[in-house]
Amino acid sequence: MGELPLDINIQEPRWDQSSFMGRARHFFTVTDPRNLLLSGAQLEASRNIVQNYRAGVVSPGLTEDQLWRAKYVYDSAFHPDTGEKVVLIGRMSAQVPMNMTITGCMLTFYRQTPTVVFWQWVNQSFNAVVNYSNRSGDAPITVRQLGTAYVSATTGAVATALGLKSLTKHLPPLVSRFVPFAAVAAANCINIPLMRQRELQVGIPVTDEAGQRLGHSVAAAKQGIFQVVVSRICMAIPAMAIPPVIMDTLEKKDFLKRRPWLGAPLQVGLVGFCLVFATPLCCALFPQRSTCSSA
């Protein structure tokens, strides 16, 4: 076998990003929870392979599949703009295990006010870490902006959850199970724009077809943030709409009545199953790079 050629464009995803299926394959790889199990040495080895290849140095015996594997391992752990290693729970590969645990608990412990407040707070704390970890490297966020977004989103989520909880007291129990979803949707509408407000102020980089930077665009930032909000809400729908219906039916059966302790792990498992598919598919709803009419 000859040496691997240097014309493979690992700056871009392996699959065609102009199609939904190409983006879906990309995000199924990016959000693979197994990447969390990789050691620091494995992450560093992948980073070296990628950086060496970009510098024109090919590791002996390296195959194209190994190169792409190293690229996706690198992308799963390091920020694309700054090159910094992302904190473990802020990585895309942590989305499914973290969200299945938090969402499962929100859907299980929705009856008591203290647990509603606690799990909404945990969820917004996690979201703040994710949003900060995946912020644009060209628009750094200050500690004050981070704190404002975090407090506002947490307050909005808790207020929505408690308000709807009060309003649904006299409605069928199934309706109350959807309160956490409403709270999460409301919080996403607050959290993401505030967390990325710097981008709304100065814009995000725009380039021409050749990749040459032309400047910054606030319009492009607004479009991108809107798409993130939509994809986050869509991502939550299967995990927060399907399990409540299933659990409402199962809890009326003798099996769960005799084993109430199975409720929480069963709910977490159902949420996890939904998120394994919803997370990458909803991330793929919009292309990461889009065209705009003006900058």
Rosetta silent file (secondary structure, phi, psi, omega in degrees, C-alpha in Angstrom):
SEQUENCE: MGELPLDINIQEPRWDQSSFMGRARHFFTVTDPRNLLLSGAQLEASRNIVQNYRAGVVSPGLTEDQLWRAKYVYDSAFHPDTGEKVVLIGRMSAQVPMNMTITGCMLTFYRQTPTVVFWQWVNQSFNAVVNYSNRSGDAPITVRQLGTAYVSATTGAVATALGLKSLTKHLPPLVSRFVPFAAVAAANCINIPLMRQRELQVGIPVTDEAGQRLGHSVAAAKQGIFQVVVSRICMAIPAMAIPPVIMDTLEKKDFLKRRPWLGAPLQVGLVGFCLVFATPLCCALFPQRSTCSSA
SCORE:     score description
SCORE:     0.000 S_00000001
   1 L     0.000  138.617  178.631    0.000    0.000    0.000 S_00000001
   2 L   -82.284  173.992  179.628    1.221    3.503   -0.864 S_00000001
   3 L   -70.947  145.530 -178.600    1.307    6.472    1.440 S_00000001
   4 L   -62.469  130.928  179.541   -2.015    8.182    2.115 S_00000001
   5 L   -66.278  159.696 -176.391   -2.481   11.206   -0.218 S_00000001
   6 L   -97.972   10.851 -176.614   -2.622   14.700    1.308 S_00000001
   7 L   -99.417   14.447  176.712   -5.660   15.893   -0.644 S_00000001
   8 L   -81.230  124.113 -175.008   -8.318   14.488    1.726 S_00000001
   9 L   -86.968   90.338  179.569  -10.273   17.451    3.099 S_00000001
  10 L   -87.566    5.712  172.349  -10.621   16.707    6.804 S_00000001
  11 L   -72.509  -23.863 -178.270  -11.625   20.319    7.459 S_00000001
  12 L  -110.033  159.724  175.085  -15.092   19.235    6.358 S_00000001
  13 L   -60.164  159.273 -177.254  -17.267   16.292    7.494 S_00000001
  14 L   -69.178  -31.444 -174.736  -16.767   12.985    5.701 S_00000001
  15 L  -106.097  155.728 -177.677  -20.292   12.912    4.295 S_00000001
  16 L   -58.652  117.218 -176.845  -22.107   15.371    2.024 S_00000001
  17 L   -87.789    0.730  176.496  -23.571   18.073    4.247 S_00000001
  18 L   -82.811  -12.351  178.982  -25.950   19.389    1.609 S_00000001
  19 L  -112.571  150.592  179.344  -28.212   16.364    2.195 S_00000001
  20 H   -62.526  -41.023 -178.266  -30.072   15.412    5.360 S_00000001
  21 H   -65.373  -36.710  177.378  -28.746   11.844    5.248 S_00000001
  22 H   -64.840  -42.606  178.436  -25.174   13.079    4.976 S_00000001
  23 H   -67.339  -37.188 -179.767  -25.637   15.355    7.971 S_00000001
  24 H   -64.448  -43.656  178.277  -27.362   12.547    9.896 S_00000001
  25 H   -61.729  -39.817  178.295  -24.438   10.159    9.338 S_00000001
  26 H   -60.456  -48.339 -175.384  -22.084   12.908   10.463 S_00000001
  27 H   -76.876  -26.539  172.573  -23.983   13.578   13.702 S_00000001
  28 H   -62.130  -34.184  178.080  -24.518    9.900   14.498 S_00000001
  29 H   -75.665  -43.210 -177.243  -20.708    9.724   14.539 S_00000001
  30 H   -65.591  -38.882 -175.756  -20.212   13.001   16.442 S_00000001
  31 L   -92.042    9.149 -179.716  -22.750   12.164   19.174 S_00000001
  32 L   -59.537  113.717 -177.410  -21.571    8.561   19.652 S_00000001
  33 H   -62.470  -19.430 -179.263  -21.468    8.154   23.482 S_00000001
  34 H   -64.251  -21.036  178.268  -18.651    5.624   23.182 S_00000001
  35 H   -64.545  -21.872  178.952  -16.271    8.528   22.534 S_00000001
  36 H   -68.057  -21.345 -176.266  -16.614    9.413   26.216 S_00000001
  37 H   -85.774   -5.412 -178.349  -14.789    6.207   27.110 S_00000001
  38 L   -71.670  140.830 -179.589  -11.639    7.167   25.212 S_00000001
  39 L   -78.113  166.780  177.273   -8.579    7.838   27.349 S_00000001
  40 H   -60.601  -36.317  179.076   -6.565   11.043   27.320 S_00000001
  41 H   -65.534  -39.372  178.746   -3.793    9.235   25.470 S_00000001
  42 H   -66.836  -38.511  177.971   -6.209    8.130   22.730 S_00000001
  43 H   -65.311  -42.677 -179.995   -7.518   11.683   22.355 S_00000001
  44 H   -66.146  -37.729  178.899   -3.983   13.071   22.115 S_00000001
  45 H   -63.521  -41.259  178.722   -3.030   10.402   19.560 S_00000001
  46 H   -66.921  -39.619  178.883   -6.008   11.378   17.405 S_00000001
  47 H   -63.648  -40.705  179.636   -5.150   15.067   17.732 S_00000001
  48 H   -63.623  -41.677  178.944   -1.566   14.385   16.640 S_00000001
  49 H   -60.349  -46.478 -177.661   -2.736   12.416   13.589 S_00000001
  50 H   -66.507  -47.856 -178.150   -5.079   15.240   12.547 S_00000001
  51 H   -66.070  -38.506  177.311   -2.621   18.071   13.176 S_00000001
  52 H   -64.605  -41.993 -179.417    0.207   16.217   11.450 S_00000001
  53 H   -64.452  -40.689  178.782   -1.954   15.488    8.416 S_00000001
  54 H   -65.070  -27.667  179.174   -2.983   19.137    8.181 S_00000001
  55 L   -87.585    1.510  178.490    0.703   20.045    8.314 S_00000001
  56 L    90.519   14.035 -179.974    1.450   17.636    5.460 S_00000001
  57 L  -111.736  121.207 -179.018    2.859   14.813    7.577 S_00000001
  58 L  -103.103  126.045  177.572    1.291   11.372    7.190 S_00000001
  59 L   -63.651  138.098 -178.689    1.776    8.836    9.966 S_00000001
  60 L   -56.428  132.041  176.466    3.346    5.606    8.608 S_00000001
  61 L    77.169    5.269 -177.719    0.755    3.006    7.643 S_00000001
  62 L   -69.293  130.928  176.624   -2.176    5.395    8.181 S_00000001
  63 L  -100.445  166.500 -179.430   -5.306    4.447    6.216 S_00000001
  64 H   -64.238  -40.477  178.607   -8.102    6.749    5.113 S_00000001
  65 H   -62.701  -39.506  178.018  -10.573    5.126    7.524 S_00000001
  66 H   -65.998  -37.280  177.520   -8.112    5.597   10.387 S_00000001
  67 H   -62.584  -46.510 -179.681   -7.654    9.237    9.416 S_00000001
  68 H   -66.902  -36.890  177.313  -11.396    9.879    9.458 S_00000001
  69 H   -62.280  -43.912  178.731  -11.754    8.022   12.745 S_00000001
  70 H   -63.751  -38.304  179.940   -9.019   10.215   14.254 S_00000001
  71 H   -62.965  -42.310 -178.207  -10.715   13.319   12.854 S_00000001
  72 H   -75.388  -32.221  173.801  -14.039   12.456   14.489 S_00000001
  73 H   -64.886  -43.255  178.250  -12.409   11.522   17.788 S_00000001
  74 H   -60.999  -47.639 -179.227  -10.583   14.868   17.671 S_00000001
  75 H   -64.656  -27.314 -176.735  -13.779   16.745   16.856 S_00000001
  76 H   -74.459  -18.723 -172.743  -15.620   14.981   19.677 S_00000001
  77 H  -122.414  -16.729 -175.339  -13.289   16.311   22.356 S_00000001
  78 E  -119.833  142.618 -179.610  -11.695   19.553   21.102 S_00000001
  79 L   -66.894  132.358 -175.172  -13.285   22.922   20.283 S_00000001
  80 L   -65.645  -27.840 -178.022  -13.229   23.493   16.489 S_00000001
  81 L   -93.900  -44.509 -174.527  -12.209   27.169   16.756 S_00000001
  82 L   -92.978  -22.407 -177.597   -9.971   27.346   19.820 S_00000001
  83 L    78.878    1.627 -179.798   -8.537   23.810   19.805 S_00000001
  84 L   -76.177  147.858  176.259   -9.105   23.571   23.560 S_00000001
  85 E   -71.676  129.225 -177.835  -10.236   20.285   25.085 S_00000001
  86 L   -81.491  139.056  177.889  -13.938   20.556   25.933 S_00000001
  87 L   -55.673  145.207 -169.684  -15.038   19.611   29.458 S_00000001
  88 H   -50.025  -50.501 -174.642  -16.427   16.056   29.449 S_00000001
  89 H   -76.976   -7.456  178.433  -20.127   16.848   29.954 S_00000001
  90 H   -91.545   -5.437 -178.021  -19.970   19.671   27.401 S_00000001
  91 L   -77.505  152.868  179.105  -19.002   17.381   24.534 S_00000001
  92 H   -61.580  -31.657 -179.649  -21.501   16.344   21.874 S_00000001
  93 H   -70.272  -12.236  178.312  -20.858   12.693   22.764 S_00000001
  94 H   -92.291   -5.526 -175.736  -22.208   13.409   26.268 S_00000001
  95 H   -58.449  -48.113 -176.459  -25.574   14.641   24.997 S_00000001
  96 H   -67.773  -54.164 -178.456  -27.358   11.284   25.080 S_00000001
  97 H   -63.511  -37.006  179.783  -26.164    9.935   28.470 S_00000001
  98 H   -70.561  -47.583 -177.455  -26.513   13.311   30.212 S_00000001
  99 H   -69.387  -32.479  179.462  -29.888   14.190   28.724 S_00000001
 100 H   -66.852  -35.710  179.366  -31.341   10.722   29.256 S_00000001
 101 H   -71.467  -50.239 -176.785  -30.521   10.951   32.957 S_00000001
 102 H   -67.019  -48.002 -178.591  -31.719   14.529   33.481 S_00000001
 103 H   -64.928  -41.670  178.210  -34.812   14.264   31.268 S_00000001
 104 H   -58.431  -40.791  178.924  -35.753   10.891   32.742 S_00000001
 105 H   -71.283  -36.731  177.002  -35.623   12.381   36.236 S_00000001
 106 H   -62.589  -38.566 -178.555  -37.605   15.463   35.191 S_00000001
 107 H   -77.429  -23.851 -179.747  -40.332   13.218   33.802 S_00000001
 108 H   -84.774  -45.719 -174.916  -40.293   10.945   36.844 S_00000001
 109 L  -103.344   60.595 -176.963  -40.178   13.509   39.646 S_00000001
 110 L  -101.691   -3.063 -172.772  -42.683   16.032   38.304 S_00000001
 111 L   -86.348  -35.355 -174.991  -45.249   15.865   41.101 S_00000001
 112 L   -99.806  136.757 -177.508  -43.442   17.611   43.985 S_00000001
 113 H   -57.610  -46.578 -179.899  -42.378   21.260   43.822 S_00000001
 114 H   -58.335  -40.514 -179.062  -38.873   20.754   45.343 S_00000001
 115 H   -73.086  -32.841  175.729  -37.986   18.039   42.826 S_00000001
 116 H   -61.401  -48.935 -179.901  -39.390   20.107   39.939 S_00000001
 117 H   -61.801  -45.037 -176.679  -37.192   23.047   40.934 S_00000001
 118 H   -61.885  -48.892 -174.923  -34.126   20.838   41.487 S_00000001
 119 H   -74.589  -28.859  172.949  -34.226   18.997   38.157 S_00000001
 120 H   -66.746  -38.455  177.348  -35.025   22.137   36.162 S_00000001
 121 H   -64.933  -44.487  178.318  -31.985   23.730   37.804 S_00000001
 122 H   -59.949  -43.666 -178.480  -29.814   20.702   36.988 S_00000001
 123 H   -62.412  -44.723 -179.243  -31.023   20.767   33.382 S_00000001
 124 H   -70.684  -30.621  175.176  -30.266   24.452   32.902 S_00000001
 125 H   -64.760  -42.967  177.504  -26.872   24.051   34.554 S_00000001
 126 H   -64.335  -44.739  179.257  -26.054   21.322   32.059 S_00000001
 127 H   -60.267  -38.511  179.319  -27.363   23.415   29.156 S_00000001
 128 H   -63.002  -40.998  178.567  -25.208   26.333   30.254 S_00000001
 129 H   -63.917  -44.233 -179.412  -22.110   24.103   30.201 S_00000001
 130 H   -63.925  -47.176 -178.354  -22.989   22.772   26.726 S_00000001
 131 H   -64.404  -39.874  178.865  -23.722   26.204   25.272 S_00000001
 132 H   -68.721  -40.993 -178.054  -20.558   27.689   26.715 S_00000001
 133 H   -66.200  -29.935 -176.582  -18.425   24.737   25.607 S_00000001
 134 L  -108.713   22.422  178.581  -19.751   24.959   22.036 S_00000001
 135 L   -67.533  162.756  175.776  -19.771   28.750   21.713 S_00000001
 136 L   -69.749  133.488  178.501  -18.266   30.432   18.678 S_00000001
 137 L   -69.557  -16.786 -179.608  -14.534   30.984   19.096 S_00000001
 138 L   -88.643   -8.135 -177.901  -14.889   34.333   17.322 S_00000001
 139 L  -133.758   76.019 -178.079  -17.393   35.692   19.841 S_00000001
 140 L   -62.511  145.222 -179.130  -16.147   35.025   23.393 S_00000001
 141 L  -104.622  139.656 -179.134  -18.705   35.287   26.177 S_00000001
 142 L   -84.225  164.990  178.119  -17.985   37.108   29.426 S_00000001
 143 H   -62.333  -37.445  179.460  -18.625   35.723   32.899 S_00000001
 144 H   -64.296  -43.727  178.683  -21.352   38.343   33.361 S_00000001
 145 H   -64.331  -40.482  178.739  -23.129   37.309   30.145 S_00000001
 146 H   -61.836  -44.803 -179.851  -22.813   33.663   31.133 S_00000001
 147 H   -64.849  -40.774  179.302  -24.309   34.372   34.567 S_00000001
 148 H   -62.455  -46.088 -179.813  -27.178   36.435   33.124 S_00000001
 149 H   -63.483  -42.648 -177.742  -28.105   33.704   30.635 S_00000001
 150 H   -64.607  -48.921 -179.216  -27.882   30.978   33.262 S_00000001
 151 H   -65.309  -41.948 -178.443  -30.009   32.779   35.868 S_00000001
 152 H   -64.790  -45.240 -178.883  -32.574   33.921   33.275 S_00000001
 153 H   -67.050  -41.673  179.112  -32.994   30.476   31.732 S_00000001
 154 H   -63.723  -44.093  178.494  -33.220   28.749   35.106 S_00000001
 155 H   -62.331  -44.016  179.865  -35.785   31.280   36.344 S_00000001
 156 H   -63.086  -41.798 -179.398  -37.799   30.934   33.134 S_00000001
 157 H   -66.613  -45.667 -178.635  -37.775   27.132   33.271 S_00000001
 158 H   -65.926  -43.488  179.840  -38.748   26.958   36.949 S_00000001
 159 H   -62.284  -42.933  178.621  -41.464   29.616   36.571 S_00000001
 160 H   -63.878  -45.695 -178.111  -42.931   27.843   33.541 S_00000001
 161 H   -63.294  -46.611 -178.449  -42.825   24.446   35.240 S_00000001
 162 H   -70.295  -37.958  178.654  -44.405   25.641   38.494 S_00000001
 163 H   -63.512  -47.095  179.818  -46.984   27.797   36.715 S_00000001
 164 H   -70.106  -33.366  177.400  -48.136   24.968   34.446 S_00000001
 165 H   -60.485  -41.486  178.679  -47.986   22.500   37.327 S_00000001
 166 H   -67.241  -39.726 -177.659  -50.452   24.685   39.203 S_00000001
 167 H   -71.380  -25.092 -175.452  -52.705   25.082   36.163 S_00000001
 168 L   -99.280   10.557 -178.044  -52.832   21.339   35.451 S_00000001
 169 L   -56.894  -38.718 -174.599  -53.722   20.205   38.971 S_00000001
 170 L   -99.646    9.795  178.364  -57.319   19.450   38.029 S_00000001
 171 L   -97.505  167.481  178.888  -56.555   18.031   34.585 S_00000001
 172 L   -54.993  146.080 -177.653  -55.890   14.347   33.747 S_00000001
 173 H   -54.272  -32.792 -178.549  -52.528   13.093   35.097 S_00000001
 174 H   -60.425  -36.929 -179.234  -51.202   12.566   31.564 S_00000001
 175 H   -62.485  -40.818 -178.861  -51.377   16.324   30.902 S_00000001
 176 H   -62.912  -26.870 -178.779  -49.180   17.053   33.924 S_00000001
 177 L   -67.682  -18.696 -178.358  -46.503   14.759   32.520 S_00000001
 178 L   -92.960   -1.234  177.975  -45.919   17.219   29.641 S_00000001
 179 H   -59.281  -45.139  179.054  -45.151   20.171   31.941 S_00000001
 180 H   -57.008  -36.588  178.791  -41.388   19.445   31.926 S_00000001
 181 H   -64.182  -44.017  178.932  -41.345   19.650   28.119 S_00000001
 182 H   -60.699  -40.094  179.470  -43.039   23.062   28.146 S_00000001
 183 H   -65.927  -41.646  179.554  -40.506   24.285   30.698 S_00000001
 184 H   -65.381  -42.512  179.369  -37.575   22.997   28.645 S_00000001
 185 H   -62.204  -43.788  179.255  -38.916   24.605   25.460 S_00000001
 186 H   -63.324  -42.145 -178.597  -39.387   27.951   27.221 S_00000001
 187 H   -65.478  -37.545  178.908  -35.900   27.788   28.738 S_00000001
 188 H   -63.005  -35.720  179.363  -34.292   27.048   25.359 S_00000001
 189 H   -68.308  -22.455  179.338  -35.907   30.183   23.931 S_00000001
 190 H   -95.005  -48.557 -170.070  -34.258   32.183   26.729 S_00000001
 191 H   -63.616  -52.070 -172.207  -30.984   30.366   27.321 S_00000001
 192 H   -64.785  -48.773  177.894  -29.529   30.035   23.839 S_00000001
 193 H   -61.138  -38.588 -179.808  -29.984   33.654   22.633 S_00000001
 194 H   -70.128  -39.804 -179.377  -28.651   35.007   25.945 S_00000001
 195 H   -65.673  -27.951 -177.448  -25.734   32.590   26.031 S_00000001
 196 L  -115.330   29.428 -177.088  -24.771   33.636   22.514 S_00000001
 197 H   -62.981  -28.428  178.446  -25.703   37.299   22.771 S_00000001
 198 H   -59.811  -37.677  178.108  -22.185   38.331   21.794 S_00000001
 199 H   -66.680  -33.365  177.892  -22.819   36.803   18.373 S_00000001
 200 H   -71.858  -23.238 -179.376  -26.018   38.828   18.083 S_00000001
 201 H   -86.013  -45.473 -175.462  -24.051   41.981   18.846 S_00000001
 202 H  -108.436  -10.595 -179.290  -20.989   41.571   16.622 S_00000001
 203 L    87.969  176.231  176.351  -22.157   38.833   14.238 S_00000001
 204 E  -117.794  156.399 -177.561  -20.486   35.595   13.178 S_00000001
 205 E   -61.825  140.245  173.918  -17.812   35.188   10.476 S_00000001
 206 E  -123.505  146.408 -178.649  -19.000   34.896    6.889 S_00000001
 207 E  -129.520  165.749  173.054  -16.928   33.661    3.975 S_00000001
 208 L   -87.598 -175.656 -176.276  -17.190   33.459    0.209 S_00000001
 209 L   -64.097  -23.384 -179.529  -17.373   30.187   -1.711 S_00000001
 210 L   -86.712   -2.117  179.625  -13.572   29.928   -1.652 S_00000001
 211 L    89.739    4.810  178.929  -13.528   30.131    2.150 S_00000001
 212 L   -78.620  128.205 -177.969  -12.104   33.662    2.307 S_00000001
 213 E   -68.381  131.097 -179.362  -13.466   35.580    5.290 S_00000001
 214 E  -102.155  -22.048 -177.092  -15.538   38.603    4.249 S_00000001
 215 E   150.330 -151.601 -179.938  -16.460   39.953    7.661 S_00000001
 216 E  -124.001  148.284 -178.151  -19.140   39.394   10.278 S_00000001
 217 E  -132.004  122.151  175.346  -22.900   39.145    9.915 S_00000001
 218 H   -72.940  -35.895  179.446  -25.530   39.724   12.589 S_00000001
 219 H   -61.234  -41.406  178.809  -28.217   38.403   10.226 S_00000001
 220 H   -66.305  -36.583  178.263  -26.345   35.115    9.894 S_00000001
 221 H   -64.095  -43.668  178.889  -26.005   34.932   13.683 S_00000001
 222 H   -61.296  -43.684  179.445  -29.760   35.415   14.129 S_00000001
 223 H   -62.903  -44.362 -178.500  -30.492   32.702   11.578 S_00000001
 224 H   -64.902  -43.389 -178.844  -28.045   30.288   13.203 S_00000001
 225 H   -67.384  -39.398  176.453  -29.323   30.863   16.741 S_00000001
 226 H   -59.917  -42.914 -179.835  -32.944   30.473   15.625 S_00000001
 227 H   -66.283  -35.304  176.953  -32.071   27.149   14.013 S_00000001
 228 H   -64.481  -44.107  179.216  -30.315   25.973   17.181 S_00000001
 229 H   -59.669  -46.964 -179.420  -33.411   26.811   19.262 S_00000001
 230 H   -61.625  -46.027 -177.583  -35.673   24.934   16.842 S_00000001
 231 H   -66.529  -36.139  178.798  -33.403   21.868   16.714 S_00000001
 232 H   -65.943  -41.479  179.530  -33.065   21.780   20.532 S_00000001
 233 H   -67.219  -43.352  177.853  -36.845   21.876   20.985 S_00000001
 234 H   -62.567  -35.467  179.147  -37.369   19.229   18.301 S_00000001
 235 H   -62.344  -33.555 -177.092  -34.693   17.118   19.965 S_00000001
 236 H   -80.650  -22.646 -173.140  -36.682   17.171   23.200 S_00000001
 237 H   -58.581  -55.217 -178.474  -40.054   16.262   21.656 S_00000001
 238 H   -60.481  -43.179 -175.830  -39.593   12.469   21.203 S_00000001
 239 H   -71.262  -24.615 -176.686  -37.841   12.018   24.562 S_00000001
 240 H  -110.048   -0.489  179.104  -40.375   14.129   26.471 S_00000001
 241 H  -113.317  -37.764 -177.917  -43.567   13.193   24.607 S_00000001
 242 H   -77.331  -51.298 -179.567  -43.325    9.447   23.953 S_00000001
 243 H   -56.893  -39.728  179.062  -42.139    8.137   27.377 S_00000001
 244 H   -59.347  -38.649  179.470  -44.886    9.966   29.354 S_00000001
 245 H   -65.882  -44.063 -179.663  -47.597    8.263   27.277 S_00000001
 246 H   -65.378  -45.101 -177.737  -45.958    4.846   27.722 S_00000001
 247 H   -67.272  -34.699  178.870  -45.348    5.360   31.451 S_00000001
 248 H   -62.796  -35.237  177.469  -48.907    6.593   32.033 S_00000001
 249 H   -74.278  -45.103 -176.359  -50.153    3.295   30.601 S_00000001
 250 H   -66.232  -35.426 -177.367  -47.601    1.097   32.384 S_00000001
 251 L   -68.829  -12.759  176.506  -48.192    2.662   35.800 S_00000001
 252 L   -89.366   -8.048 -179.477  -51.805    1.475   35.640 S_00000001
 253 L   -86.955  153.119 -179.660  -50.640   -2.115   35.246 S_00000001
 254 H   -62.853  -31.255 -176.869  -50.130   -4.430   38.207 S_00000001
 255 H   -57.393  -48.675 -179.049  -46.500   -5.054   37.222 S_00000001
 256 H   -80.023  -26.547  177.134  -45.385   -1.484   38.013 S_00000001
 257 H   -64.038  -34.543  178.586  -47.847   -1.092   40.881 S_00000001
 258 H   -82.260  -18.869 -178.102  -46.064   -3.942   42.635 S_00000001
 259 L  -131.262   64.455 -176.945  -42.632   -2.601   41.647 S_00000001
 260 H   -62.533  -23.217  179.799  -42.829    1.215   41.797 S_00000001
 261 H   -66.894  -15.592  178.673  -39.040    1.424   42.138 S_00000001
 262 H   -79.089  -12.910 -175.079  -38.782    0.365   38.482 S_00000001
 263 H   -57.986  -52.010 -176.653  -40.476    3.571   37.323 S_00000001
 264 H   -63.294  -52.744 -179.914  -37.422    5.846   37.302 S_00000001
 265 H   -63.310  -33.007  178.195  -34.936    3.480   35.579 S_00000001
 266 H   -66.997  -41.823  179.131  -37.580    2.447   33.046 S_00000001
 267 H   -65.257  -43.062  178.207  -38.343    6.085   32.233 S_00000001
 268 H   -61.067  -41.372  178.631  -34.640    6.919   31.909 S_00000001
 269 H   -63.280  -42.328  177.748  -34.196    3.940   29.575 S_00000001
 270 H   -63.458  -42.637  178.685  -37.119    5.011   27.371 S_00000001
 271 H   -62.720  -43.742  179.565  -35.774    8.553   27.192 S_00000001
 272 H   -60.637  -41.634  179.384  -32.313    7.248   26.311 S_00000001
 273 H   -61.345  -42.955  179.131  -33.694    5.101   23.488 S_00000001
 274 H   -65.851  -40.542 -176.093  -35.490    8.121   22.014 S_00000001
 275 H   -71.095  -29.505  178.616  -32.451   10.386   22.369 S_00000001
 276 H   -55.530  -34.803  179.924  -30.082    7.960   20.640 S_00000001
 277 H   -97.374  -40.155 -175.672  -32.001    8.734   17.437 S_00000001
 278 H   -66.284  -38.546 -176.442  -33.472   12.181   18.147 S_00000001
 279 H   -60.640  -57.413 -179.996  -30.164   13.841   19.048 S_00000001
 280 H   -67.581  -36.621 -177.239  -28.267   13.222   15.784 S_00000001
 281 H   -68.010  -36.469  179.343  -31.357   13.475   13.575 S_00000001
 282 H   -79.110  -29.813  172.197  -32.398   16.840   15.030 S_00000001
 283 H   -63.337  -28.242 -176.767  -28.833   18.152   14.905 S_00000001
 284 L   -86.677    0.279 -177.765  -28.994   17.301   11.193 S_00000001
 285 L   -59.101  -38.627 -177.586  -32.145   19.346   10.536 S_00000001
 286 L  -122.808  144.300  176.406  -30.134   22.344    9.367 S_00000001
 287 L   -67.494  147.770 -179.923  -26.751   22.523    7.591 S_00000001
 288 L   -70.775  -24.172  176.068  -23.909   23.883    9.730 S_00000001
 289 L  -121.836  129.599 -178.132  -23.031   26.267    6.942 S_00000001
 290 L  -130.516  163.814  176.091  -25.699   28.243    5.118 S_00000001
 291 L   -95.284  149.579  175.259  -25.882   30.991    2.549 S_00000001
 292 L  -136.897  154.178 -172.864  -27.238   34.434    3.322 S_00000001
 293 L   -74.366  -26.930 -178.610  -28.160   37.304    1.050 S_00000001
 294 L  -149.980  156.269  178.919  -26.118   39.942    2.872 S_00000001
 295 L  -107.198    0.000    0.000  -23.459   40.190    5.558 S_00000001
